[in-house]
PDB file of C-alpha atoms in Angstrom:
ATOM      1  CA  MET A  17       0.000   0.000   0.000  1.00  0.00           C
ATOM      2  CA  ALA A  18       1.383   3.399  -0.988  1.00  0.00           C
ATOM      3  CA  GLU A  19       2.118   5.826   1.783  1.00  0.00           C
ATOM      4  CA  ARG A  20       0.134   9.047   1.772  1.00  0.00           C
ATOM      5  CA  PRO A  21       2.210  12.175   1.315  1.00  0.00           C
ATOM      6  CA  SER A  22       2.599  14.384   4.373  1.00  0.00           C
ATOM      7  CA  SER A  23       2.353  17.530   2.260  1.00  0.00           C
ATOM      8  CA  PRO A  24       0.823  18.323  -1.117  1.00  0.00           C
ATOM      9  CA  VAL A  25       2.605  16.975  -4.185  1.00  0.00           C
ATOM     10  CA  ILE A  26       2.106  17.771  -7.844  1.00  0.00           C
ATOM     11  CA  GLY A  27       0.637  14.602  -9.290  1.00  0.00           C
ATOM     12  CA  SER A  28      -0.225  15.927 -12.711  1.00  0.00           C
ATOM     13  CA  ILE A  29      -0.464  19.029 -14.830  1.00  0.00           C
ATOM     14  CA  LEU A  30      -3.397  19.767 -17.122  1.00  0.00           C
ATOM     15  CA  LEU A  31      -2.366  21.521 -20.306  1.00  0.00           C
ATOM     16  CA  ALA A  32      -5.490  22.749 -22.065  1.00  0.00           C
ATOM     17  CA  SER A  33      -5.510  23.035 -25.837  1.00  0.00           C
ATOM     18  CA  ALA A  34      -7.858  23.893 -28.655  1.00  0.00           C
ATOM     19  CA  ASP A  35      -6.260  20.960 -30.544  1.00  0.00           C
ATOM     20  CA  PRO A  36      -5.265  18.388 -27.909  1.00  0.00           C
ATOM     21  CA  ALA A  37      -4.519  15.557 -30.347  1.00  0.00           C
ATOM     22  CA  ALA A  38      -1.965  17.654 -32.240  1.00  0.00           C
ATOM     23  CA  LEU A  39      -0.372  18.988 -29.061  1.00  0.00           C
ATOM     24  CA  ARG A  40      -0.192  15.538 -27.449  1.00  0.00           C
ATOM     25  CA  SER A  41       1.401  14.169 -30.620  1.00  0.00           C
ATOM     26  CA  TRP A  42       4.003  16.947 -30.552  1.00  0.00           C
ATOM     27  CA  TYR A  43       5.003  16.132 -26.951  1.00  0.00           C
ATOM     28  CA  GLU A  44       5.175  12.426 -27.802  1.00  0.00           C
ATOM     29  CA  ARG A  45       7.489  13.106 -30.765  1.00  0.00           C
ATOM     30  CA  ALA A  46       9.522  15.783 -29.015  1.00  0.00           C
ATOM     31  CA  PHE A  47      10.274  13.830 -25.851  1.00  0.00           C
ATOM     32  CA  GLY A  48       9.820  10.188 -26.810  1.00  0.00           C
ATOM     33  CA  VAL A  49       6.899   9.488 -24.489  1.00  0.00           C
ATOM     34  CA  ALA A  50       3.519   7.899 -25.134  1.00  0.00           C
ATOM     35  CA  ALA A  51       0.199   8.679 -23.512  1.00  0.00           C
ATOM     36  CA  ASP A  52      -1.100   6.059 -21.112  1.00  0.00           C
ATOM     37  CA  VAL A  53      -4.633   4.657 -21.171  1.00  0.00           C
ATOM     38  CA  ASP A  54      -5.942   7.783 -19.412  1.00  0.00           C
ATOM     39  CA  GLY A  55      -4.123  10.166 -21.752  1.00  0.00           C
ATOM     40  CA  PHE A  56      -1.295  11.143 -19.373  1.00  0.00           C
ATOM     41  CA  LEU A  57       2.235  11.610 -20.642  1.00  0.00           C
ATOM     42  CA  GLN A  58       4.360  10.394 -17.750  1.00  0.00           C
ATOM     43  CA  LEU A  59       7.283  12.797 -17.312  1.00  0.00           C
ATOM     44  CA  GLY A  60       9.116  11.520 -14.255  1.00  0.00           C
ATOM     45  CA  ASP A  61       6.803  11.543 -11.244  1.00  0.00           C
ATOM     46  CA  VAL A  62       4.408  14.032 -12.821  1.00  0.00           C
ATOM     47  CA  GLY A  63       1.856  13.225 -15.499  1.00  0.00           C
ATOM     48  CA  LEU A  64       1.050  15.766 -18.191  1.00  0.00           C
ATOM     49  CA  LEU A  65      -2.550  15.574 -19.358  1.00  0.00           C
ATOM     50  CA  ILE A  66      -3.287  17.424 -22.569  1.00  0.00           C
ATOM     51  CA  ASP A  67      -6.994  17.945 -22.851  1.00  0.00           C
ATOM     52  CA  GLY A  68      -9.331  19.893 -25.098  1.00  0.00           C
ATOM     53  CA  ARG A  69     -11.154  22.912 -23.785  1.00  0.00           C
ATOM     54  CA  ASP A  70     -13.381  25.391 -25.547  1.00  0.00           C
ATOM     55  CA  ASP A  71     -12.418  28.246 -23.211  1.00  0.00           C
ATOM     56  CA  VAL A  72      -8.790  28.568 -24.384  1.00  0.00           C
ATOM     57  CA  ALA A  73      -7.372  30.241 -27.460  1.00  0.00           C
ATOM     58  CA  ALA A  74      -5.425  28.340 -30.085  1.00  0.00           C
ATOM     59  CA  ARG A  75      -2.224  30.133 -28.913  1.00  0.00           C
ATOM     60  CA  ALA A  76      -1.140  31.062 -25.405  1.00  0.00           C
ATOM     61  CA  ALA A  77      -1.652  34.771 -24.728  1.00  0.00           C
ATOM     62  CA  GLU A  78       1.048  34.835 -22.026  1.00  0.00           C
ATOM     63  CA  PRO A  79       3.398  31.953 -22.827  1.00  0.00           C
ATOM     64  CA  ALA A  80       5.814  32.786 -20.010  1.00  0.00           C
ATOM     65  CA  ARG A  81       3.112  32.499 -17.322  1.00  0.00           C
ATOM     66  CA  LEU A  82       3.678  28.754 -16.950  1.00  0.00           C
ATOM     67  CA  ILE A  83       6.829  27.160 -18.321  1.00  0.00           C
ATOM     68  CA  LEU A  84       7.269  23.404 -18.342  1.00  0.00           C
ATOM     69  CA  ASN A  85      10.829  22.542 -17.303  1.00  0.00           C
ATOM     70  CA  LEU A  86      11.772  19.113 -18.559  1.00  0.00           C
ATOM     71  CA  HIS A  87      14.949  17.725 -17.016  1.00  0.00           C
ATOM     72  CA  VAL A  88      16.725  15.459 -19.465  1.00  0.00           C
ATOM     73  CA  PRO A  89      19.794  13.247 -19.113  1.00  0.00           C
ATOM     74  CA  ASP A  90      21.389  14.649 -22.296  1.00  0.00           C
ATOM     75  CA  ALA A  91      20.391  18.158 -23.380  1.00  0.00           C
ATOM     76  CA  ARG A  92      22.374  18.005 -26.632  1.00  0.00           C
ATOM     77  CA  ALA A  93      20.555  14.819 -27.680  1.00  0.00           C
ATOM     78  CA  ALA A  94      17.210  16.366 -26.690  1.00  0.00           C
ATOM     79  CA  ALA A  95      18.010  19.511 -28.711  1.00  0.00           C
ATOM     80  CA  ALA A  96      18.930  17.405 -31.731  1.00  0.00           C
ATOM     81  CA  ARG A  97      15.629  15.520 -31.457  1.00  0.00           C
ATOM     82  CA  LEU A  98      13.741  18.819 -31.219  1.00  0.00           C
ATOM     83  CA  ASP A  99      15.607  20.133 -34.272  1.00  0.00           C
ATOM     84  CA  GLU A 100      14.540  17.002 -36.174  1.00  0.00           C
ATOM     85  CA  ILE A 101      10.867  17.803 -35.612  1.00  0.00           C
ATOM     86  CA  GLY A 102      11.372  21.444 -36.590  1.00  0.00           C
ATOM     87  CA  VAL A 103      10.769  23.350 -33.364  1.00  0.00           C
ATOM     88  CA  THR A 104      11.007  27.099 -32.974  1.00  0.00           C
ATOM     89  CA  TRP A 105      13.696  28.020 -30.470  1.00  0.00           C
ATOM     90  CA  LEU A 106      13.090  30.901 -28.079  1.00  0.00           C
ATOM     91  CA  ALA A 107      16.561  30.322 -26.589  1.00  0.00           C
ATOM     92  CA  GLU A 108      18.946  27.816 -28.152  1.00  0.00           C
ATOM     93  CA  LEU A 109      20.839  25.347 -26.019  1.00  0.00           C
ATOM     94  CA  GLU A 110      23.577  26.909 -23.930  1.00  0.00           C
ATOM     95  CA  TYR A 111      25.630  25.967 -20.914  1.00  0.00           C
ATOM     96  CA  ARG A 112      25.135  28.305 -17.970  1.00  0.00           C
ATOM     97  CA  PRO A 113      28.158  27.922 -15.686  1.00  0.00           C
ATOM     98  CA  GLN A 114      26.603  29.940 -12.837  1.00  0.00           C
ATOM     99  CA  GLY A 115      23.840  27.327 -12.612  1.00  0.00           C
ATOM    100  CA  GLY A 116      25.886  24.317 -13.626  1.00  0.00           C
ATOM    101  CA  ALA A 117      23.303  23.302 -16.204  1.00  0.00           C
ATOM    102  CA  TRP A 118      22.430  23.247 -19.889  1.00  0.00           C
ATOM    103  CA  PHE A 119      19.281  25.232 -20.796  1.00  0.00           C
ATOM    104  CA  ALA A 120      17.179  25.708 -23.898  1.00  0.00           C
ATOM    105  CA  THR A 121      13.648  26.948 -24.488  1.00  0.00           C
ATOM    106  CA  VAL A 122      11.354  25.980 -27.350  1.00  0.00           C
ATOM    107  CA  ILE A 123       7.963  27.352 -28.288  1.00  0.00           C
ATOM    108  CA  GLY A 124       5.393  24.575 -28.400  1.00  0.00           C
ATOM    109  CA  PRO A 125       2.658  24.381 -31.047  1.00  0.00           C
ATOM    110  CA  ASP A 126       0.182  26.220 -28.790  1.00  0.00           C
ATOM    111  CA  GLY A 127       2.740  28.955 -28.063  1.00  0.00           C
ATOM    112  CA  ASN A 128       3.714  27.685 -24.604  1.00  0.00           C
ATOM    113  CA  TYR A 129       7.347  27.781 -23.538  1.00  0.00           C
ATOM    114  CA  VAL A 130       9.018  24.454 -22.800  1.00  0.00           C
ATOM    115  CA  GLN A 131      12.490  24.396 -21.280  1.00  0.00           C
ATOM    116  CA  VAL A 132      14.965  21.565 -21.642  1.00  0.00           C
ATOM    117  CA  ILE A 133      17.395  21.378 -18.723  1.00  0.00           C
ATOM    118  CA  GLU A 134      20.346  19.101 -18.032  1.00  0.00           C
ATOM    119  CA  ILE A 135      21.762  19.410 -14.530  1.00  0.00           C
ATOM    120  CA  THR A 136      25.521  18.689 -14.559  1.00  0.00           C
ATOM    121  CA  ASP A 137      27.900  17.608 -11.805  1.00  0.00           C
ATOM    122  CA  ALA A 138      28.918  21.272 -11.468  1.00  0.00           C
ATOM    123  CA  TYR A 139      25.415  22.130 -10.221  1.00  0.00           C
ATOM    124  CA  TRP A 140      25.790  20.425  -6.841  1.00  0.00           C
ATOM    125  CA  PRO A 141      28.830  22.329  -5.489  1.00  0.00           C
ATOM    126  CA  ALA A 142      27.247  25.604  -6.661  1.00  0.00           C
ATOM    127  CA  ARG A 143      24.001  24.668  -4.897  1.00  0.00           C
ATOM    128  CA  GLN A 144      25.906  23.853  -1.709  1.00  0.00           C
ATOM    129  CA  GLU A 145      27.551  27.289  -1.848  1.00  0.00           C
ATOM    130  CA  ARG A 146      24.124  28.943  -2.259  1.00  0.00           C
ATOM    131  CA  GLU A 147      22.756  26.949   0.691  1.00  0.00           C
ATOM    132  CA  GLN A 148      25.707  27.964   2.883  1.00  0.00           C
ATOM    133  CA  ALA A 149      25.318  31.625   1.927  1.00  0.00           C
ATOM    134  CA  GLN A 150      21.597  31.454   2.679  1.00  0.00           C
ATOM    135  CA  ALA A 151      22.216  29.834   6.076  1.00  0.00           C
ATOM    136  CA  GLN A 152      24.791  32.514   6.954  1.00  0.00           C
ATOM    137  CA  ALA A 153      22.402  35.306   5.940  1.00  0.00           C
ATOM    138  CA  GLN A 154      19.619  33.794   8.057  1.00  0.00           C
ATOM    139  CA  ALA A 155      21.948  33.427  11.027  1.00  0.00           C
ATOM    140  CA  GLN A 156      23.011  37.060  10.713  1.00  0.00           C
ATOM    141  CA  ALA A 157      19.403  38.197  10.457  1.00  0.00           C
ATOM    142  CA  GLN A 158      18.517  36.352  13.657  1.00  0.00           C
ATOM    143  CA  ALA A 159      21.539  37.720  15.564  1.00  0.00           C
TER     144      ALA A 159
END
């Protein structure tokens, strides 16, 4: 029997579309996933449900309002796959040393932004430094 979470968790995301079949197909091709029997694209622990709605426009009016960040094991391979299907890049793949990660952003068929992120080994020491700086700042604020 699965243990109940002690705090809320994101179990799924609903991505509404005026053309859900086309959008679902794009995600399947772009990221090599297939919808399950209920229509969810399983992306790690979170399912993405693309569903039709008649109260959304064909293109996102504010595409930066919600950005899907997809963590991938190999950002260069993911970018090559996206190039093969002819995506429009908002920001091409680049390594960001301050974050220790590869980042790229594509514009999905409905106009939504989708980021591809590869966390590298360099990320973890940088994160530890940020955590230490945060702890020091909190300690100083409490003193």
